[in-house]
GROMACS .gro file of C-alpha atoms in nm:
model
  377
    1UNK     CA    1  -4.812   6.653   1.631
    2UNK     CA    2  -4.494   6.441   1.616
    3UNK     CA    3  -4.288   6.492   1.300
    4UNK     CA    4  -4.117   6.203   1.124
    5UNK     CA    5  -3.759   6.238   1.012
    6UNK     CA    6  -3.669   6.200   0.645
    7UNK     CA    7  -3.505   5.860   0.712
    8UNK     CA    8  -3.814   5.744   0.902
    9UNK     CA    9  -4.038   5.831   0.610
   10UNK     CA   10  -3.808   5.650   0.366
   11UNK     CA   11  -3.804   5.345   0.594
   12UNK     CA   12  -4.183   5.332   0.618
   13UNK     CA   13  -4.218   5.364   0.240
   14UNK     CA   14  -3.974   5.078   0.187
   15UNK     CA   15  -4.160   4.859   0.436
   16UNK     CA   16  -4.487   4.937   0.259
   17UNK     CA   17  -4.337   4.851  -0.079
   18UNK     CA   18  -4.202   4.518   0.049
   19UNK     CA   19  -4.536   4.428   0.209
   20UNK     CA   20  -4.719   4.513  -0.114
   21UNK     CA   21  -4.485   4.291  -0.314
   22UNK     CA   22  -4.581   3.988  -0.108
   23UNK     CA   23  -4.953   4.059  -0.090
   24UNK     CA   24  -5.209   3.856  -0.280
   25UNK     CA   25  -5.479   4.027  -0.489
   26UNK     CA   26  -5.727   4.015  -0.200
   27UNK     CA   27  -5.467   4.186   0.020
   28UNK     CA   28  -5.449   3.927   0.297
   29UNK     CA   29  -5.326   3.591   0.168
   30UNK     CA   30  -4.988   3.599  -0.010
   31UNK     CA   31  -4.911   3.330  -0.266
   32UNK     CA   32  -4.614   3.102  -0.205
   33UNK     CA   33  -4.307   3.228  -0.391
   34UNK     CA   34  -4.115   3.028  -0.650
   35UNK     CA   35  -3.823   2.853  -0.477
   36UNK     CA   36  -4.002   2.832  -0.144
   37UNK     CA   37  -4.025   2.504   0.046
   38UNK     CA   38  -4.357   2.322   0.042
   39UNK     CA   39  -4.546   2.407   0.363
   40UNK     CA   40  -4.626   2.103   0.577
   41UNK     CA   41  -4.984   1.981   0.610
   42UNK     CA   42  -5.192   1.713   0.778
   43UNK     CA   43  -5.535   1.692   0.620
   44UNK     CA   44  -5.821   1.441   0.602
   45UNK     CA   45  -5.894   1.281   0.267
   46UNK     CA   46  -6.228   1.169   0.129
   47UNK     CA   47  -6.101   0.811   0.144
   48UNK     CA   48  -6.087   0.821   0.526
   49UNK     CA   49  -5.709   0.855   0.542
   50UNK     CA   50  -5.502   1.146   0.674
   51UNK     CA   51  -5.236   1.284   0.439
   52UNK     CA   52  -4.917   1.476   0.514
   53UNK     CA   53  -4.640   1.610   0.296
   54UNK     CA   54  -4.445   1.300   0.391
   55UNK     CA   55  -4.719   1.080   0.240
   56UNK     CA   56  -4.573   1.169  -0.100
   57UNK     CA   57  -4.203   1.141  -0.008
   58UNK     CA   58  -4.131   0.889  -0.285
   59UNK     CA   59  -4.255   1.115  -0.563
   60UNK     CA   60  -3.995   1.291  -0.779
   61UNK     CA   61  -4.249   1.561  -0.857
   62UNK     CA   62  -4.539   1.668  -0.635
   63UNK     CA   63  -4.837   1.842  -0.793
   64UNK     CA   64  -5.074   2.009  -0.545
   65UNK     CA   65  -5.394   2.147  -0.697
   66UNK     CA   66  -5.628   2.367  -0.496
   67UNK     CA   67  -5.974   2.295  -0.635
   68UNK     CA   68  -6.331   2.243  -0.516
   69UNK     CA   69  -6.677   2.104  -0.592
   70UNK     CA   70  -6.886   2.407  -0.672
   71UNK     CA   71  -6.675   2.624  -0.902
   72UNK     CA   72  -6.762   2.592  -1.274
   73UNK     CA   73  -6.396   2.631  -1.371
   74UNK     CA   74  -6.294   2.363  -1.122
   75UNK     CA   75  -6.556   2.129  -1.267
   76UNK     CA   76  -6.438   2.208  -1.620
   77UNK     CA   77  -6.092   2.079  -1.525
   78UNK     CA   78  -6.197   1.767  -1.330
   79UNK     CA   79  -6.151   1.522  -1.616
   80UNK     CA   80  -5.819   1.680  -1.709
   81UNK     CA   81  -5.690   1.635  -1.353
   82UNK     CA   82  -5.803   1.272  -1.361
   83UNK     CA   83  -5.623   1.223  -1.695
   84UNK     CA   84  -5.314   1.403  -1.566
   85UNK     CA   85  -5.299   1.158  -1.276
   86UNK     CA   86  -5.336   0.860  -1.511
   87UNK     CA   87  -5.062   0.985  -1.742
   88UNK     CA   88  -4.802   1.059  -1.475
   89UNK     CA   89  -4.871   0.823  -1.184
   90UNK     CA   90  -4.620   0.569  -1.321
   91UNK     CA   91  -4.356   0.835  -1.385
   92UNK     CA   92  -4.284   0.933  -1.027
   93UNK     CA   93  -4.538   1.213  -1.014
   94UNK     CA   94  -4.789   1.245  -0.730
   95UNK     CA   95  -5.105   1.451  -0.779
   96UNK     CA   96  -5.307   1.566  -0.478
   97UNK     CA   97  -5.605   1.801  -0.465
   98UNK     CA   98  -5.687   2.024  -0.169
   99UNK     CA   99  -6.029   2.184  -0.121
  100UNK     CA  100  -5.954   2.533   0.020
  101UNK     CA  101  -6.297   2.687   0.076
  102UNK     CA  102  -6.487   2.746   0.399
  103UNK     CA  103  -6.831   2.597   0.315
  104UNK     CA  104  -6.994   2.849   0.549
  105UNK     CA  105  -6.865   3.132   0.332
  106UNK     CA  106  -7.052   3.008   0.023
  107UNK     CA  107  -7.398   3.147  -0.046
  108UNK     CA  108  -7.665   2.951  -0.234
  109UNK     CA  109  -7.657   3.200  -0.520
  110UNK     CA  110  -7.293   3.100  -0.580
  111UNK     CA  111  -7.400   2.741  -0.651
  112UNK     CA  112  -7.565   2.798  -0.987
  113UNK     CA  113  -7.327   2.566  -1.171
  114UNK     CA  114  -7.328   2.272  -0.934
  115UNK     CA  115  -7.537   2.020  -0.746
  116UNK     CA  116  -7.300   2.023  -0.447
  117UNK     CA  117  -7.131   2.278  -0.226
  118UNK     CA  118  -6.790   2.227  -0.061
  119UNK     CA  119  -6.861   2.047   0.266
  120UNK     CA  120  -6.648   1.742   0.346
  121UNK     CA  121  -6.953   1.516   0.305
  122UNK     CA  122  -7.022   1.661  -0.040
  123UNK     CA  123  -6.654   1.624  -0.134
  124UNK     CA  124  -6.686   1.252  -0.065
  125UNK     CA  125  -6.992   1.231  -0.292
  126UNK     CA  126  -6.825   1.428  -0.571
  127UNK     CA  127  -6.511   1.215  -0.558
  128UNK     CA  128  -6.724   0.899  -0.576
  129UNK     CA  129  -6.938   1.032  -0.861
  130UNK     CA  130  -6.633   1.124  -1.070
  131UNK     CA  131  -6.413   0.831  -0.959
  132UNK     CA  132  -6.125   1.053  -0.851
  133UNK     CA  133  -5.793   0.871  -0.881
  134UNK     CA  134  -5.604   1.121  -0.664
  135UNK     CA  135  -5.629   1.214  -0.293
  136UNK     CA  136  -5.888   1.486  -0.233
  137UNK     CA  137  -5.817   1.665   0.094
  138UNK     CA  138  -6.030   1.897   0.307
  139UNK     CA  139  -5.891   2.227   0.440
  140UNK     CA  140  -6.225   2.402   0.490
  141UNK     CA  141  -6.223   2.376   0.869
  142UNK     CA  142  -5.925   2.603   0.942
  143UNK     CA  143  -5.787   2.697   0.597
  144UNK     CA  144  -5.442   2.694   0.758
  145UNK     CA  145  -5.284   2.506   0.466
  146UNK     CA  146  -5.458   2.728   0.212
  147UNK     CA  147  -5.321   3.036   0.386
  148UNK     CA  148  -4.970   2.886   0.378
  149UNK     CA  149  -4.985   2.822   0.002
  150UNK     CA  150  -5.199   3.121  -0.096
  151UNK     CA  151  -5.393   3.000  -0.402
  152UNK     CA  152  -5.564   3.278  -0.594
  153UNK     CA  153  -5.853   3.080  -0.744
  154UNK     CA  154  -5.980   2.729  -0.808
  155UNK     CA  155  -5.807   2.552  -0.968
  156UNK     CA  156  -5.453   2.672  -0.881
  157UNK     CA  157  -5.157   2.439  -0.935
  158UNK     CA  158  -4.836   2.427  -0.728
  159UNK     CA  159  -4.559   2.197  -0.856
  160UNK     CA  160  -4.264   2.096  -0.638
  161UNK     CA  161  -3.940   1.918  -0.727
  162UNK     CA  162  -3.784   1.625  -0.540
  163UNK     CA  163  -3.645   1.863  -0.276
  164UNK     CA  164  -3.998   2.004  -0.241
  165UNK     CA  165  -3.904   2.350  -0.367
  166UNK     CA  166  -4.177   2.530  -0.559
  167UNK     CA  167  -4.096   2.532  -0.931
  168UNK     CA  168  -4.430   2.626  -1.085
  169UNK     CA  169  -4.741   2.812  -0.969
  170UNK     CA  170  -5.036   2.875  -1.197
  171UNK     CA  171  -5.290   2.725  -1.433
  172UNK     CA  172  -5.340   2.378  -1.577
  173UNK     CA  173  -5.367   2.512  -1.933
  174UNK     CA  174  -5.498   2.818  -2.114
  175UNK     CA  175  -5.844   2.697  -2.222
  176UNK     CA  176  -6.123   2.645  -1.970
  177UNK     CA  177  -6.387   2.475  -2.185
  178UNK     CA  178  -6.323   2.098  -2.206
  179UNK     CA  179  -6.453   2.078  -2.563
  180UNK     CA  180  -6.176   2.310  -2.688
  181UNK     CA  181  -5.807   2.232  -2.735
  182UNK     CA  182  -5.558   2.424  -2.517
  183UNK     CA  183  -5.277   2.619  -2.683
  184UNK     CA  184  -5.041   2.587  -2.387
  185UNK     CA  185  -5.024   2.290  -2.148
  186UNK     CA  186  -4.854   2.480  -1.866
  187UNK     CA  187  -4.879   2.213  -1.593
  188UNK     CA  188  -4.775   1.927  -1.821
  189UNK     CA  189  -4.485   2.131  -1.960
  190UNK     CA  190  -4.357   2.206  -1.610
  191UNK     CA  191  -4.387   1.842  -1.502
  192UNK     CA  192  -4.208   1.717  -1.813
  193UNK     CA  193  -3.921   1.958  -1.768
  194UNK     CA  194  -3.877   1.865  -1.403
  195UNK     CA  195  -3.876   1.496  -1.493
  196UNK     CA  196  -3.592   1.580  -1.734
  197UNK     CA  197  -3.403   1.756  -1.454
  198UNK     CA  198  -3.474   2.100  -1.599
  199UNK     CA  199  -3.642   2.398  -1.438
  200UNK     CA  200  -3.968   2.498  -1.608
  201UNK     CA  201  -3.929   2.764  -1.876
  202UNK     CA  202  -4.242   2.925  -1.735
  203UNK     CA  203  -4.257   2.924  -1.356
  204UNK     CA  204  -4.570   3.133  -1.297
  205UNK     CA  205  -4.891   3.211  -1.482
  206UNK     CA  206  -5.210   3.388  -1.395
  207UNK     CA  207  -5.500   3.169  -1.288
  208UNK     CA  208  -5.866   3.191  -1.385
  209UNK     CA  209  -6.149   3.058  -1.173
  210UNK     CA  210  -6.357   3.117  -0.861
  211UNK     CA  211  -6.200   3.314  -0.578
  212UNK     CA  212  -6.114   3.134  -0.255
  213UNK     CA  213  -6.402   3.146  -0.009
  214UNK     CA  214  -6.223   3.264   0.305
  215UNK     CA  215  -6.383   3.231   0.647
  216UNK     CA  216  -6.400   3.609   0.682
  217UNK     CA  217  -6.667   3.604   0.411
  218UNK     CA  218  -6.910   3.401   0.623
  219UNK     CA  219  -7.125   3.711   0.678
  220UNK     CA  220  -7.216   3.694   0.308
  221UNK     CA  221  -7.457   3.412   0.386
  222UNK     CA  222  -7.642   3.624   0.640
  223UNK     CA  223  -7.651   3.918   0.401
  224UNK     CA  224  -7.806   3.692   0.137
  225UNK     CA  225  -8.066   3.564   0.385
  226UNK     CA  226  -8.156   3.921   0.477
  227UNK     CA  227  -8.207   4.007   0.110
  228UNK     CA  228  -8.418   3.696   0.044
  229UNK     CA  229  -8.643   3.786   0.337
  230UNK     CA  230  -8.723   4.118   0.166
  231UNK     CA  231  -8.832   3.966  -0.164
  232UNK     CA  232  -9.208   3.990  -0.234
  233UNK     CA  233  -9.415   3.670  -0.230
  234UNK     CA  234  -9.745   3.647  -0.413
  235UNK     CA  235  -9.988   3.390  -0.551
  236UNK     CA  236 -10.220   3.404  -0.851
  237UNK     CA  237 -10.499   3.177  -0.970
  238UNK     CA  238 -10.456   2.952  -1.271
  239UNK     CA  239 -10.694   2.736  -1.473
  240UNK     CA  240 -10.662   2.436  -1.703
  241UNK     CA  241 -10.558   2.643  -2.005
  242UNK     CA  242 -10.295   2.825  -1.802
  243UNK     CA  243 -10.149   2.500  -1.670
  244UNK     CA  244 -10.131   2.348  -2.018
  245UNK     CA  245  -9.947   2.660  -2.131
  246UNK     CA  246  -9.700   2.621  -1.842
  247UNK     CA  247  -9.635   2.259  -1.938
  248UNK     CA  248  -9.581   2.352  -2.304
  249UNK     CA  249  -9.302   2.585  -2.182
  250UNK     CA  250  -9.257   2.827  -2.468
  251UNK     CA  251  -8.971   2.999  -2.283
  252UNK     CA  252  -8.597   2.938  -2.315
  253UNK     CA  253  -8.577   2.823  -1.952
  254UNK     CA  254  -8.568   2.486  -1.783
  255UNK     CA  255  -8.890   2.484  -1.578
  256UNK     CA  256  -8.931   2.304  -1.244
  257UNK     CA  257  -9.297   2.263  -1.147
  258UNK     CA  258  -9.407   2.150  -0.801
  259UNK     CA  259  -9.771   2.074  -0.716
  260UNK     CA  260  -9.837   2.086  -0.342
  261UNK     CA  261 -10.100   2.166  -0.077
  262UNK     CA  262 -10.094   2.308   0.275
  263UNK     CA  263 -10.269   1.998   0.408
  264UNK     CA  264 -10.012   1.764   0.254
  265UNK     CA  265  -9.741   1.682   0.510
  266UNK     CA  266  -9.481   1.553   0.260
  267UNK     CA  267  -9.543   1.862   0.047
  268UNK     CA  268  -9.470   2.113   0.321
  269UNK     CA  269  -9.178   1.905   0.451
  270UNK     CA  270  -8.992   1.900   0.120
  271UNK     CA  271  -9.092   2.251   0.010
  272UNK     CA  272  -8.774   2.419   0.147
  273UNK     CA  273  -8.572   2.206  -0.095
  274UNK     CA  274  -8.744   2.380  -0.386
  275UNK     CA  275  -8.667   2.719  -0.235
  276UNK     CA  276  -8.301   2.614  -0.212
  277UNK     CA  277  -8.297   2.504  -0.578
  278UNK     CA  278  -8.461   2.827  -0.685
  279UNK     CA  279  -8.195   3.032  -0.506
  280UNK     CA  280  -7.919   2.821  -0.658
  281UNK     CA  281  -8.028   2.824  -1.020
  282UNK     CA  282  -8.256   3.123  -1.078
  283UNK     CA  283  -7.973   3.335  -1.224
  284UNK     CA  284  -7.937   3.072  -1.495
  285UNK     CA  285  -8.192   2.967  -1.761
  286UNK     CA  286  -8.413   2.819  -1.492
  287UNK     CA  287  -8.738   2.895  -1.316
  288UNK     CA  288  -8.941   2.742  -1.035
  289UNK     CA  289  -9.321   2.739  -1.052
  290UNK     CA  290  -9.536   2.612  -0.768
  291UNK     CA  291  -9.905   2.522  -0.797
  292UNK     CA  292 -10.118   2.485  -0.487
  293UNK     CA  293 -10.387   2.217  -0.497
  294UNK     CA  294 -10.569   2.379  -0.204
  295UNK     CA  295 -10.930   2.483  -0.258
  296UNK     CA  296 -10.948   2.832  -0.410
  297UNK     CA  297 -11.123   2.946  -0.090
  298UNK     CA  298 -10.799   2.864   0.100
  299UNK     CA  299 -10.592   3.100  -0.113
  300UNK     CA  300 -10.492   3.317   0.186
  301UNK     CA  301 -10.376   3.009   0.377
  302UNK     CA  302 -10.163   2.901   0.081
  303UNK     CA  303 -10.020   3.253   0.052
  304UNK     CA  304  -9.932   3.259   0.421
  305UNK     CA  305  -9.738   2.933   0.386
  306UNK     CA  306  -9.556   3.067   0.080
  307UNK     CA  307  -9.464   3.385   0.266
  308UNK     CA  308  -9.333   3.188   0.563
  309UNK     CA  309  -9.130   2.981   0.319
  310UNK     CA  310  -8.997   3.296   0.144
  311UNK     CA  311  -9.119   3.147  -0.183
  312UNK     CA  312  -9.046   3.441  -0.412
  313UNK     CA  313  -9.082   3.223  -0.722
  314UNK     CA  314  -9.390   3.215  -0.947
  315UNK     CA  315  -9.678   3.070  -0.742
  316UNK     CA  316 -10.029   2.967  -0.848
  317UNK     CA  317 -10.338   2.809  -0.695
  318UNK     CA  318 -10.574   2.604  -0.911
  319UNK     CA  319 -10.894   2.803  -0.961
  320UNK     CA  320 -11.137   2.512  -0.929
  321UNK     CA  321 -11.211   2.261  -0.654
  322UNK     CA  322 -11.227   1.979  -0.913
  323UNK     CA  323 -10.887   1.817  -0.850
  324UNK     CA  324 -10.929   1.569  -1.134
  325UNK     CA  325 -10.921   1.852  -1.385
  326UNK     CA  326 -10.595   1.964  -1.221
  327UNK     CA  327 -10.449   1.613  -1.252
  328UNK     CA  328 -10.536   1.582  -1.620
  329UNK     CA  329 -10.404   1.929  -1.698
  330UNK     CA  330 -10.073   1.867  -1.524
  331UNK     CA  331  -9.998   1.519  -1.656
  332UNK     CA  332 -10.244   1.243  -1.762
  333UNK     CA  333  -9.990   0.988  -1.632
  334UNK     CA  334 -10.012   1.135  -1.281
  335UNK     CA  335 -10.229   0.917  -1.055
  336UNK     CA  336 -10.315   1.206  -0.823
  337UNK     CA  337 -10.101   1.165  -0.509
  338UNK     CA  338  -9.925   1.474  -0.376
  339UNK     CA  339  -9.665   1.611  -0.401
  340UNK     CA  340  -9.603   1.595  -0.775
  341UNK     CA  341  -9.293   1.739  -0.941
  342UNK     CA  342  -9.197   1.787  -1.304
  343UNK     CA  343  -8.892   1.918  -1.487
  344UNK     CA  344  -8.983   2.056  -1.828
  345UNK     CA  345  -8.742   2.167  -2.098
  346UNK     CA  346  -8.822   2.448  -2.344
  347UNK     CA  347  -9.086   2.338  -2.595
  348UNK     CA  348  -9.250   2.108  -2.340
  349UNK     CA  349  -9.027   1.804  -2.318
  350UNK     CA  350  -9.082   1.646  -1.975
  351UNK     CA  351  -8.748   1.508  -1.856
  352UNK     CA  352  -8.853   1.427  -1.499
  353UNK     CA  353  -9.186   1.347  -1.335
  354UNK     CA  354  -9.215   1.226  -0.976
  355UNK     CA  355  -9.519   1.142  -0.767
  356UNK     CA  356  -9.430   1.169  -0.399
  357UNK     CA  357  -9.119   1.296  -0.220
  358UNK     CA  358  -8.824   1.393  -0.438
  359UNK     CA  359  -8.457   1.308  -0.386
  360UNK     CA  360  -8.316   1.665  -0.368
  361UNK     CA  361  -7.957   1.564  -0.448
  362UNK     CA  362  -8.062   1.362  -0.752
  363UNK     CA  363  -8.290   1.640  -0.879
  364UNK     CA  364  -8.019   1.905  -0.843
  365UNK     CA  365  -7.781   1.683  -1.037
  366UNK     CA  366  -8.044   1.637  -1.307
  367UNK     CA  367  -8.093   2.013  -1.329
  368UNK     CA  368  -7.726   2.110  -1.352
  369UNK     CA  369  -7.647   1.831  -1.598
  370UNK     CA  370  -7.931   1.937  -1.827
  371UNK     CA  371  -7.824   2.083  -2.162
  372UNK     CA  372  -7.998   2.413  -2.082
  373UNK     CA  373  -7.801   2.468  -1.762
  374UNK     CA  374  -7.459   2.295  -1.749
  375UNK     CA  375  -7.167   2.292  -1.506
  376UNK     CA  376  -6.933   2.539  -1.674
  377UNK     CA  377  -6.935   2.847  -1.893
   0.00000   0.00000   0.00000
């Protein structure tokens, strides 16, 4: 075996120490150092325009915030980023947001605090819903810009001076929840000092939020699918009294109820949307319940469909062939057409009732905006 000289060993240790000093917490994506020049970029915005570093050449201060749609912390700071833009847009400060995540690396069970993931199409919808007043750029395709800057989490702020040297890297402030008052306005303090031709007193802070979803994590989606496929699927019978108890919802969970049948084309077509919602929100105070309107004699057929759909929620089949008793038990206002969907709060308050096909995007928004769920911690 070849022996290393003493100097060789010292050299290798020094190299290792230097590499460790410039390594990010995940070991692969170092964060841009204070004093470094802003890396160039050319990214598409949700407004249909392409943006480069030169697009903001007239700004005395450039604030780049790596943020996204799905992260609860990112959503908690949305209004503050909008207000930040309003307060400083006339003072020579440009604010731009970059979405760093690979959408294919995000699993459904990571979307429990949102109605949208991080695709470019969903970014456009989120920006429109919230009336973003800053450019919102997509880097999810290659993540080349994200790798150059090295954000740790969403949101992560990088502030550059007129010469585009990094002067601050860190958080917006020290309090995540919008209803509370921050003790330290780190981003605003840094901007104000730069506008007064001073270097920020604090140049770096830790950041709190969701980790960056790097492309190398795409296999997580397949792992999740493999686990979902193993989950048991069953169906039980339920009568009028049982249905009325479901509607009264004596739990502490928001309850989504879908009435369907194997012979109902619209029912089976939209059913995967309910499976998606269940996988998104079931770790929260939420539950999906499905009720088959098939004849009790077709219970095995209903079960087979549920198994094929990987419907590992709570599933029932009405125990009588009198469908009018089912209709009255579910909701006297229901005229009887399938599918029928309800969203019921604890203590039985019905906040959504829909005869026919649902709008999945609208229903997910209704769920996550409900007081029993919410978008942030």
